[in-house]
PDB file of C-alpha atoms in Angstrom:
ATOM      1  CA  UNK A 755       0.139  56.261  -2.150  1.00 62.00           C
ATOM      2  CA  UNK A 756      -0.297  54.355   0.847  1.00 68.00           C
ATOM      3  CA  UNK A 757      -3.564  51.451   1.822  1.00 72.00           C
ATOM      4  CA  UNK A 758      -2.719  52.985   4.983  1.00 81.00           C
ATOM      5  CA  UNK A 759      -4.358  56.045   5.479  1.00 84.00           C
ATOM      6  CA  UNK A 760      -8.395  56.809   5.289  1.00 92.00           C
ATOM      7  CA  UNK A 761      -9.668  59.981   4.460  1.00 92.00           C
ATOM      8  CA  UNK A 762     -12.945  61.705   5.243  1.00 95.00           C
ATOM      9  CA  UNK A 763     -14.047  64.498   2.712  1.00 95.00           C
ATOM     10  CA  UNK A 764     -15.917  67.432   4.709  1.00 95.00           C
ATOM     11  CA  UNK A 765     -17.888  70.762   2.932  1.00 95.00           C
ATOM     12  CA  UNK A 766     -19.953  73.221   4.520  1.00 95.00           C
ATOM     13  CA  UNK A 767     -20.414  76.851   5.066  1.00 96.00           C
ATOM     14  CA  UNK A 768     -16.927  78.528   6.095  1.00 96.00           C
ATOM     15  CA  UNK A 769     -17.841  80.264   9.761  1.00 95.00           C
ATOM     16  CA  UNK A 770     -14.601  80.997  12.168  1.00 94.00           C
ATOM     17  CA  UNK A 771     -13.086  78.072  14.454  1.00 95.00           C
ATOM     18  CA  UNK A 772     -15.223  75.224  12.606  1.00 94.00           C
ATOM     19  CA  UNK A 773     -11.704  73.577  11.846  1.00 94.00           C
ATOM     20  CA  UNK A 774     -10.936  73.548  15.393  1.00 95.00           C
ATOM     21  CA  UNK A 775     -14.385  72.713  16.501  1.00 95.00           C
ATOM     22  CA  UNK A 776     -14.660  69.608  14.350  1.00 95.00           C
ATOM     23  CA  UNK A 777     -11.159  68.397  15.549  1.00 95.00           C
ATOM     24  CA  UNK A 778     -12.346  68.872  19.069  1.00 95.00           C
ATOM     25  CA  UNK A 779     -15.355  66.567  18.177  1.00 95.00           C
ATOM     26  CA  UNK A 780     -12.773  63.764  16.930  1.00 96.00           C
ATOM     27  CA  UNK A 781     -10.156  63.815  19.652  1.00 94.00           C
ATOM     28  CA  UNK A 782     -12.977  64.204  22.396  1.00 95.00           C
ATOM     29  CA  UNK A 783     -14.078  60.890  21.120  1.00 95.00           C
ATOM     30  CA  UNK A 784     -10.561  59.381  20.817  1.00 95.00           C
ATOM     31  CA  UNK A 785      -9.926  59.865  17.573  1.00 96.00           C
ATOM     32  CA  UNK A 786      -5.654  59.998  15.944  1.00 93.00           C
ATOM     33  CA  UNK A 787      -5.835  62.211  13.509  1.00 94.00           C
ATOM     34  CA  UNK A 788      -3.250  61.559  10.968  1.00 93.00           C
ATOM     35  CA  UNK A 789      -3.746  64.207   8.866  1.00 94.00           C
ATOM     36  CA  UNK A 790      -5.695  67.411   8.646  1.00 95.00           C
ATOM     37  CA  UNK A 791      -5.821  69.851   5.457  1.00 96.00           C
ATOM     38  CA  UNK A 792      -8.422  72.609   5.246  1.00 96.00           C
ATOM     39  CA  UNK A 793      -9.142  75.468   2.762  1.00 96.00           C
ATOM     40  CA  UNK A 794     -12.291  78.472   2.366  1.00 96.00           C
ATOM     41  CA  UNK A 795     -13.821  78.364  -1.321  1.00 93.00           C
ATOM     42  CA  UNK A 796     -15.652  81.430  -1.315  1.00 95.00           C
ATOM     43  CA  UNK A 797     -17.723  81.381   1.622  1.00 96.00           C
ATOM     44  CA  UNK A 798     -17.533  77.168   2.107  1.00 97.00           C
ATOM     45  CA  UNK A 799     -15.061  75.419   3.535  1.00 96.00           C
ATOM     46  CA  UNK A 800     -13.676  71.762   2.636  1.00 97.00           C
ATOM     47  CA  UNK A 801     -11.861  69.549   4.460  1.00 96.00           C
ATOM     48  CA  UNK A 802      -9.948  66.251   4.535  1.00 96.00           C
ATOM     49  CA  UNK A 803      -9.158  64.290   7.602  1.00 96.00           C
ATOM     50  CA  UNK A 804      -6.424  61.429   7.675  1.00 95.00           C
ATOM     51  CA  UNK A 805      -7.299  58.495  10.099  1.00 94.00           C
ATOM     52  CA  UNK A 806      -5.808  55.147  10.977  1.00 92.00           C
ATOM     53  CA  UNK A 807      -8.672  52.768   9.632  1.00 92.00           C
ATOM     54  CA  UNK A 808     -11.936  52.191   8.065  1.00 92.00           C
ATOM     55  CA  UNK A 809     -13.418  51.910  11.568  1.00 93.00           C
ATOM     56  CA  UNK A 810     -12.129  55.266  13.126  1.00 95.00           C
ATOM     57  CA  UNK A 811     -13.314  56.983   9.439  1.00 94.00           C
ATOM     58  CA  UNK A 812     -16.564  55.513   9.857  1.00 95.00           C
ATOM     59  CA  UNK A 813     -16.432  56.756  13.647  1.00 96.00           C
ATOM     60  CA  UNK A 814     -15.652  60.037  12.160  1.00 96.00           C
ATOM     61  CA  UNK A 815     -18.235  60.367  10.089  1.00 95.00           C
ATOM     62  CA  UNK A 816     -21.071  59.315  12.698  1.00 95.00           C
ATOM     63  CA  UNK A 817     -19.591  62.229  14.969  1.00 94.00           C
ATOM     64  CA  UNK A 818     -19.296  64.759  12.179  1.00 92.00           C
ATOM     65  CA  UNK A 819     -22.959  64.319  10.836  1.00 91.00           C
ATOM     66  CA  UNK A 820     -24.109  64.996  14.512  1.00 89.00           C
ATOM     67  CA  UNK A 821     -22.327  68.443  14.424  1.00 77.00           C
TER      68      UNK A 821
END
């Protein structure tokens, strides 16, 4: 385990390229990504994202409920 590393939790309907889309969103905006893990459930997706601090998770969160 490591105090290190902040994660954002992400669900929503699977469609094709929303992985890459979303990871657009976060480096357009500056964004290190320090980790990135997705899987399809069915027809949803989920996904984690790895970032550097609170901040830049908080960041990433603002950006990803604008999408």
């Amino acid at each position: 385990p490591t105090a290190s590393v902040h994660a954002v939790r992400i669900e929503g309907p699977n469609q094709a390229g929303i992985a890459a889309a979303l990871a657009a969103k976060l480096a357009a905006a500056g964004l290190n990504l320090r980790g990135f893990s997705a899987a399809v459930l069915g027809t949803r997706f989920i996904l984690y994202i790895g970032l550097d601090s609170t901040e830049d998770a908080a960041k990433a969160l603002t950006i990803l409920q604008q999408v």
